[in-house]
Structures are given as structure tokens and as C-alpha cells.
Amino acid sequence: MRSVLAAVGRLKSGPMRDLYLEYAGRLGRGPLGPLELREVEERRPLPSGERIAREGELLRAALPEGSVRIALDERGKALDSDAFARQLGGWIDDGRRVVGFWIGGADGLHPDLRAEADLLLSFGAMTWPHLLVRSLLAEQLYRAETILTGHPYHRA
């Protein structure tokens, strides 16, 4: 399986980018494959509703056809790390080739993306900065991979 992260906005150099690269760099040879980052941006100054709709179009197009689609959303399901790993492992066992993640911009995800997602995933009831969520997701993917392969990272 390979993992694709489609996210609104660009990570600039600095601590958030470094943290993301640290965990994304640990993936690649295990069952979740490399983590590919696809950043999208709408640069036109659109009203909020139009901007969210346009970002939704860009995010949808950023995931390969047939991907498992996971939308990061505070209204989603909160899974512990073991459950997240089991869910990913189930998709691997089902022969799914790509798992894709959507992270919206400052105003969130378009409702159509939430409706199309195979899973709405929450990192808790608090709202996290959308640029930081990339690092949280990369770490949880690495953690899931170590759970699936029996590596001691998760239990250490």
C-alpha cells in the first residue's frame, strides 16, 4: 500500500516542516509504503464558501482514483493507535493499494468531501492547526506501521 496526504496550504521551512519530514521519512519500506505529500492552494481571493468548494475540488483531484479516502475532521471518529493500525491493516488485507488523507484549510473541508470519505477521522475534540495535523498524521502512520510489523516503537 502507499499513502498519499492531500492538504491545503504549503509547509514552509521551520519546526512544523521538520517534524513532518522526520516522521514521513520513517515510512517507505513497510506495509504503508512511502507517504507522498500533495499540497494544493487556491490563490484567488474568493469568499469563504467559494474557497472551501474550490479547495474541495483540488483535494479530490489530488488523490489517485480508487484510493481509500480518509478525511481529517474534528467531527470524525476518534480511534486509538491500535484501532487505527487495525483499520489500515484491514484495507491492506482487502488489497487496497492507496490510502489517501484529506486535510482542509483554515475553514475546514467542504461537506461533499466529508460525505465522500470512507472514514472521517478525528484527532480529538480540539481544533488543531491544519499545518500541524500533517505531522500528527505522519507520526500516527509511522506508529501504525510499527504496530502492524511488531516493531517496539509503539510499546516502548
Coordinates of N, CA and C in Angstrom, one line a residue:
M1 N 0.9 -1.2 0.0 CA 0.0 0.0 0.0 C 0.9 1.2 0.0
R2 N 0.4 2.3 -0.6 CA 1.1 3.6 -0.4 C 0.1 4.6 0.1
S3 N 0.7 5.6 0.8 CA -0.1 6.6 1.5 C 0.1 8.0 0.8
V4 N -1.0 8.7 0.6 CA -1.0 10.0 0.0 C -1.7 11.0 0.9
L5 N -1.1 12.1 1.2 CA -1.6 13.1 2.0 C -1.9 14.3 1.1
A6 N -3.2 14.6 0.9 CA -3.6 15.8 0.2 C -4.0 16.9 1.2
A7 N -3.3 18.0 1.1 CA -3.5 19.0 2.2 C -3.5 20.4 1.5
V8 N -4.4 21.3 2.1 CA -4.5 22.7 1.7 C -3.3 23.5 2.3
G9 N -2.6 24.2 1.5 CA -1.6 25.1 2.0 C -0.2 24.5 1.8
R10 N 0.8 25.3 2.0 CA 2.2 24.9 1.8 C 3.0 24.9 3.1
L11 N 3.7 23.8 3.4 CA 4.6 23.8 4.6 C 5.8 24.6 4.2
K12 N 6.1 25.6 5.0 CA 7.3 26.4 4.8 C 8.4 25.8 5.7
S13 N 9.6 26.2 5.5 CA 10.7 25.7 6.3 C 10.5 26.1 7.8
G14 N 10.9 25.3 8.7 CA 10.7 25.6 10.1 C 10.3 24.3 10.9
P15 N 10.0 24.5 12.1 CA 9.8 23.3 13.0 C 8.6 22.4 12.6
M16 N 7.5 22.9 12.1 CA 6.4 22.1 11.6 C 6.8 21.2 10.4
R17 N 7.5 21.8 9.5 CA 8.0 21.1 8.3 C 9.0 20.0 8.8
D18 N 9.9 20.4 9.7 CA 11.0 19.4 10.1 C 10.3 18.2 10.8
L19 N 9.3 18.5 11.7 CA 8.6 17.4 12.4 C 7.9 16.5 11.4
Y20 N 7.2 17.1 10.4 CA 6.5 16.3 9.4 C 7.6 15.4 8.7
L21 N 8.7 16.0 8.2 CA 9.7 15.3 7.4 C 10.3 14.2 8.3
E22 N 10.4 14.4 9.6 CA 11.0 13.4 10.5 C 10.2 12.1 10.4
Y23 N 8.9 12.2 10.6 CA 8.0 11.0 10.6 C 7.7 10.5 9.2
A24 N 7.5 11.4 8.2 CA 7.2 10.9 6.9 C 8.4 10.1 6.3
G25 N 9.6 10.6 6.7 CA 10.8 9.9 6.3 C 11.0 8.5 6.9
R26 N 10.3 8.2 7.9 CA 10.4 6.9 8.5 C 9.6 5.8 7.8
L27 N 8.6 6.3 7.0 CA 7.8 5.4 6.2 C 8.5 5.1 4.9
G28 N 8.1 4.1 4.3 CA 8.6 3.8 2.9 C 8.9 2.4 2.6
R29 N 9.3 1.6 3.5 CA 9.7 0.2 3.2 C 8.7 -0.7 3.9
G30 N 7.8 -0.2 4.7 CA 6.9 -1.1 5.4 C 5.6 -1.2 4.7
P31 N 4.6 -1.7 5.3 CA 3.3 -2.0 4.7 C 2.5 -0.8 4.3
L32 N 2.8 0.4 4.8 CA 2.1 1.6 4.5 C 2.8 2.4 3.4
G33 N 3.9 1.9 3.0 CA 4.7 2.5 1.9 C 5.1 3.9 2.2
P34 N 5.6 4.6 1.2 CA 6.0 6.0 1.4 C 4.8 6.9 1.6
L35 N 5.0 8.0 2.2 CA 3.9 9.0 2.4 C 4.2 10.1 1.4
E36 N 3.4 10.3 0.5 CA 3.5 11.3 -0.6 C 2.6 12.5 -0.2
L37 N 3.2 13.7 -0.1 CA 2.5 14.9 0.2 C 2.2 15.6 -1.1
R38 N 0.9 15.9 -1.2 CA 0.4 16.7 -2.3 C -0.3 17.9 -1.8
E39 N 0.3 19.1 -1.9 CA -0.2 20.3 -1.4 C -1.0 21.0 -2.5
V40 N -2.1 21.6 -2.1 CA -3.0 22.3 -3.0 C -3.2 23.7 -2.4
E41 N -3.5 24.6 -3.3 CA -3.8 26.0 -2.9 C -4.7 26.7 -3.9
E42 N -5.6 27.4 -3.3 CA -6.4 28.3 -4.2 C -5.9 29.7 -3.8
R43 N -5.3 30.4 -4.8 CA -4.6 31.7 -4.5 C -5.5 32.9 -4.8
R44 N -6.6 32.6 -5.5 CA -7.5 33.7 -5.7 C -8.3 34.1 -4.4
P45 N -8.5 35.4 -4.2 CA -9.2 35.9 -3.0 C -10.7 35.6 -3.2
L46 N -11.2 34.4 -2.9 CA -12.6 34.1 -3.0 C -13.3 34.2 -1.7
P47 N -14.6 34.4 -1.7 CA -15.4 34.4 -0.4 C -15.2 33.0 0.2
S48 N -15.4 32.9 1.5 CA -15.1 31.6 2.2 C -15.8 30.4 1.6
G49 N -17.1 30.5 1.3 CA -17.8 29.3 0.8 C -17.3 28.9 -0.6
E50 N -17.0 29.8 -1.4 CA -16.4 29.5 -2.8 C -15.0 28.9 -2.6
R51 N -14.2 29.5 -1.7 CA -12.8 29.0 -1.4 C -12.9 27.5 -0.9
I52 N -13.8 27.2 0.0 CA -13.9 25.9 0.5 C -14.3 24.9 -0.6
A53 N -15.2 25.3 -1.4 CA -15.6 24.5 -2.6 C -14.5 24.2 -3.5
R54 N -13.7 25.3 -3.8 CA -12.6 25.1 -4.8 C -11.5 24.3 -4.1
E55 N -11.2 24.5 -2.8 CA -10.2 23.6 -2.2 C -10.7 22.1 -2.2
G56 N -12.0 21.9 -2.0 CA -12.5 20.6 -2.1 C -12.3 19.9 -3.5
E57 N -12.4 20.7 -4.5 CA -12.1 20.2 -5.9 C -10.7 19.8 -6.0
L58 N -9.8 20.7 -5.5 CA -8.4 20.4 -5.6 C -8.0 19.2 -4.8
L59 N -8.5 19.1 -3.6 CA -8.2 17.9 -2.7 C -8.7 16.6 -3.4
R60 N -9.9 16.6 -3.9 CA -10.5 15.5 -4.5 C -9.6 15.0 -5.7
A61 N -9.1 15.9 -6.5 CA -8.3 15.6 -7.6 C -6.9 15.2 -7.2
A62 N -6.5 15.5 -6.0 CA -5.1 15.1 -5.6 C -4.9 13.7 -5.2
L63 N -6.1 13.0 -4.9 CA -6.0 11.6 -4.5 C -6.1 10.7 -5.8
P64 N -5.3 9.6 -5.9 CA -5.5 8.7 -7.0 C -6.9 8.1 -7.0
E65 N -7.3 7.8 -8.2 CA -8.6 7.1 -8.4 C -8.6 5.7 -7.6
G66 N -9.6 5.4 -6.9 CA -9.7 4.2 -6.2 C -9.1 4.2 -4.8
S67 N -8.6 5.3 -4.4 CA -8.0 5.4 -3.0 C -9.0 5.2 -1.9
V68 N -8.6 4.6 -0.8 CA -9.4 4.7 0.4 C -9.3 6.2 0.8
R69 N -10.4 6.8 1.1 CA -10.4 8.3 1.4 C -10.7 8.5 2.8
I70 N -9.8 9.1 3.5 CA -9.9 9.5 4.9 C -9.9 11.0 5.0
A71 N -10.9 11.5 5.6 CA -11.0 13.0 5.8 C -10.7 13.3 7.3
L72 N -9.7 14.1 7.5 CA -9.4 14.6 8.9 C -10.4 15.7 9.3
D73 N -11.2 15.4 10.3 CA -12.2 16.3 10.7 C -12.5 16.2 12.2
E74 N -12.7 17.3 12.9 CA -12.9 17.2 14.3 C -14.2 16.5 14.7
R75 N -15.1 16.4 13.7 CA -16.4 15.7 14.0 C -16.3 14.2 13.6
G76 N -15.1 13.8 13.3 CA -14.9 12.4 12.9 C -14.8 11.4 14.0
K77 N -14.5 10.2 13.7 CA -14.3 9.2 14.7 C -12.9 9.2 15.3
A78 N -12.8 9.2 16.6 CA -11.6 9.2 17.3 C -11.2 7.7 17.5
L79 N -10.0 7.3 17.0 CA -9.5 6.0 17.1 C -8.2 6.0 17.9
D80 N -8.0 5.0 18.7 CA -6.7 4.9 19.4 C -5.7 4.4 18.3
S81 N -4.5 4.4 18.7 CA -3.5 4.0 17.7 C -3.6 2.5 17.2
D82 N -4.0 1.6 18.1 CA -4.2 0.2 17.8 C -5.3 0.1 16.8
A83 N -6.4 0.8 17.1 CA -7.6 0.7 16.2 C -7.3 1.3 14.8
F84 N -6.5 2.3 14.8 CA -6.1 2.9 13.5 C -5.3 2.0 12.7
A85 N -4.3 1.3 13.4 CA -3.5 0.3 12.7 C -4.3 -0.8 12.2
R86 N -5.3 -1.3 13.0 CA -6.1 -2.4 12.5 C -6.9 -2.0 11.3
Q87 N -7.5 -0.8 11.3 CA -8.2 -0.3 10.2 C -7.4 -0.3 8.9
L88 N -6.2 0.3 9.0 CA -5.3 0.3 7.9 C -4.9 -1.1 7.5
G89 N -4.6 -2.0 8.4 CA -4.3 -3.4 8.1 C -5.4 -4.1 7.4
G90 N -6.6 -3.8 7.8 CA -7.8 -4.4 7.1 C -7.8 -4.0 5.6
W91 N -7.6 -2.7 5.4 CA -7.6 -2.3 4.0 C -6.4 -2.9 3.2
I92 N -5.3 -3.1 3.8 CA -4.2 -3.8 3.2 C -4.6 -5.2 2.8
D93 N -5.2 -5.9 3.8 CA -5.6 -7.3 3.6 C -6.7 -7.4 2.5
D94 N -7.5 -6.3 2.3 CA -8.5 -6.3 1.3 C -7.9 -6.0 -0.1
G95 N -6.6 -5.7 -0.1 CA -6.0 -5.5 -1.4 C -6.0 -4.0 -1.9
R96 N -6.4 -3.1 -1.0 CA -6.4 -1.7 -1.4 C -5.0 -1.2 -1.6
R97 N -4.8 -0.5 -2.6 CA -3.4 -0.1 -3.0 C -3.0 1.2 -2.5
V98 N -3.9 2.2 -2.3 CA -3.6 3.5 -1.9 C -4.6 4.0 -0.8
V99 N -4.0 4.5 0.3 CA -4.9 5.2 1.3 C -4.5 6.7 1.2
G100 N -5.6 7.4 1.1 CA -5.4 8.9 0.9 C -6.1 9.6 2.0
F101 N -5.5 10.7 2.4 CA -5.9 11.6 3.5 C -6.2 13.0 3.0
W102 N -7.3 13.6 3.4 CA -7.6 14.9 3.1 C -7.5 15.8 4.4
I103 N -6.7 16.9 4.3 CA -6.6 17.9 5.4 C -7.0 19.2 4.7
G104 N -8.1 19.8 5.3 CA -8.6 21.0 4.7 C -7.8 22.2 5.2
G105 N -8.2 23.4 4.7 CA -7.5 24.6 5.1 C -8.1 25.2 6.4
A106 N -7.9 26.5 6.5 CA -8.3 27.2 7.8 C -9.8 27.1 8.0
D107 N -10.6 27.0 7.0 CA -12.0 27.0 7.1 C -12.6 25.6 7.1
G108 N -11.7 24.6 7.1 CA -12.2 23.2 7.1 C -12.4 22.6 5.7
L109 N -13.0 21.4 5.7 CA -13.3 20.7 4.5 C -14.7 21.0 4.0
H110 N -14.8 20.9 2.7 CA -16.1 21.0 2.1 C -17.0 19.8 2.5
P111 N -18.3 20.1 2.8 CA -19.2 19.0 3.2 C -19.2 17.8 2.2
D112 N -19.1 18.0 0.9 CA -19.1 16.9 0.0 C -17.9 16.0 0.2
L113 N -16.7 16.5 0.6 CA -15.6 15.6 0.9 C -15.9 14.8 2.1
R114 N -16.4 15.4 3.1 CA -16.8 14.6 4.3 C -17.8 13.5 4.0
A115 N -18.7 13.8 3.1 CA -19.7 12.8 2.7 C -19.1 11.7 1.9
E116 N -18.1 12.0 1.1 CA -17.5 11.0 0.2 C -16.4 10.1 0.9
A117 N -16.0 10.6 2.0 CA -14.9 9.9 2.7 C -15.3 8.5 3.2
D118 N -14.4 7.5 3.1 CA -14.6 6.2 3.6 C -14.5 6.2 5.1
L119 N -13.8 7.2 5.7 CA -13.7 7.3 7.1 C -13.4 8.8 7.4
L120 N -14.2 9.3 8.4 CA -14.0 10.6 9.0 C -13.2 10.4 10.2
L121 N -12.0 10.9 10.3 CA -11.0 10.7 11.4 C -10.8 11.9 12.2
S122 N -10.9 11.8 13.5 CA -10.6 13.0 14.4 C -9.4 12.7 15.2
F123 N -8.6 13.7 15.5 CA -7.5 13.6 16.4 C -7.9 14.3 17.8
G124 N -9.2 14.2 18.0 CA -9.8 14.7 19.3 C -10.7 15.9 19.1
A125 N -11.3 16.3 20.2 CA -12.4 17.3 20.1 C -11.8 18.7 19.9
M126 N -10.5 18.9 20.2 CA -9.9 20.2 20.0 C -9.6 20.4 18.5
T127 N -9.5 21.7 18.1 CA -9.2 22.0 16.8 C -7.7 22.2 16.7
W128 N -7.0 21.5 15.8 CA -5.6 21.6 15.6 C -5.3 22.5 14.4
P129 N -4.1 23.2 14.4 CA -3.7 23.9 13.2 C -3.5 22.9 12.0
H130 N -4.1 23.3 10.9 CA -4.1 22.3 9.8 C -2.7 22.0 9.3
L131 N -1.7 22.9 9.5 CA -0.3 22.5 9.2 C 0.3 21.5 10.2
L132 N -0.1 21.6 11.4 CA 0.4 20.7 12.4 C -0.2 19.3 12.3
V133 N -1.4 19.2 11.8 CA -2.1 18.0 11.6 C -1.3 17.0 10.7
R134 N -0.6 17.6 9.8 CA 0.3 16.8 8.9 C 1.3 16.0 9.7
S135 N 1.9 16.6 10.7 CA 2.9 16.0 11.5 C 2.2 14.9 12.4
L136 N 1.1 15.2 12.9 CA 0.4 14.3 13.8 C 0.0 13.0 13.0
L137 N -0.5 13.3 11.7 CA -0.8 12.1 10.9 C 0.4 11.3 10.5
A138 N 1.5 12.0 10.1 CA 2.7 11.2 9.7 C 3.2 10.4 10.9
E139 N 3.1 10.9 12.1 CA 3.6 10.1 13.3 C 2.6 8.9 13.5
Q140 N 1.3 9.1 13.4 CA 0.4 8.1 13.6 C 0.5 7.0 12.5
L141 N 0.8 7.4 11.3 CA 1.0 6.4 10.2 C 2.3 5.6 10.5
Y142 N 3.3 6.2 11.0 CA 4.5 5.5 11.3 C 4.2 4.6 12.5
R143 N 3.5 5.1 13.5 CA 3.1 4.2 14.7 C 2.3 3.0 14.2
A144 N 1.4 3.3 13.3 CA 0.5 2.2 12.8 C 1.4 1.1 12.1
E145 N 2.3 1.6 11.3 CA 3.2 0.7 10.6 C 4.0 -0.2 11.6
T146 N 4.5 0.5 12.7 CA 5.3 -0.3 13.7 C 4.4 -1.3 14.4
I147 N 3.1 -0.9 14.7 CA 2.2 -1.9 15.3 C 1.9 -3.1 14.3
L148 N 1.7 -2.8 13.1 CA 1.5 -3.9 12.1 C 2.7 -4.8 11.9
T149 N 3.9 -4.3 12.1 CA 5.1 -5.1 11.8 C 5.7 -5.6 13.1
G150 N 5.1 -5.3 14.3 CA 5.6 -5.8 15.6 C 6.8 -5.1 16.1
H151 N 7.1 -3.9 15.5 CA 8.3 -3.1 16.0 C 7.9 -2.5 17.4
P152 N 8.9 -2.4 18.2 CA 8.6 -2.0 19.6 C 8.3 -0.5 19.8
Y153 N 8.4 0.3 18.7 CA 8.2 1.8 18.9 C 6.9 2.1 19.7
H154 N 5.8 1.5 19.4 CA 4.5 1.8 20.0 C 4.5 1.4 21.5
R155 N 5.1 0.3 21.8 CA 5.1 -0.2 23.2 C 6.2 0.2 24.0
A156 N 7.2 0.9 23.4 CA 8.4 1.2 24.2 C 8.2 2.3 25.2

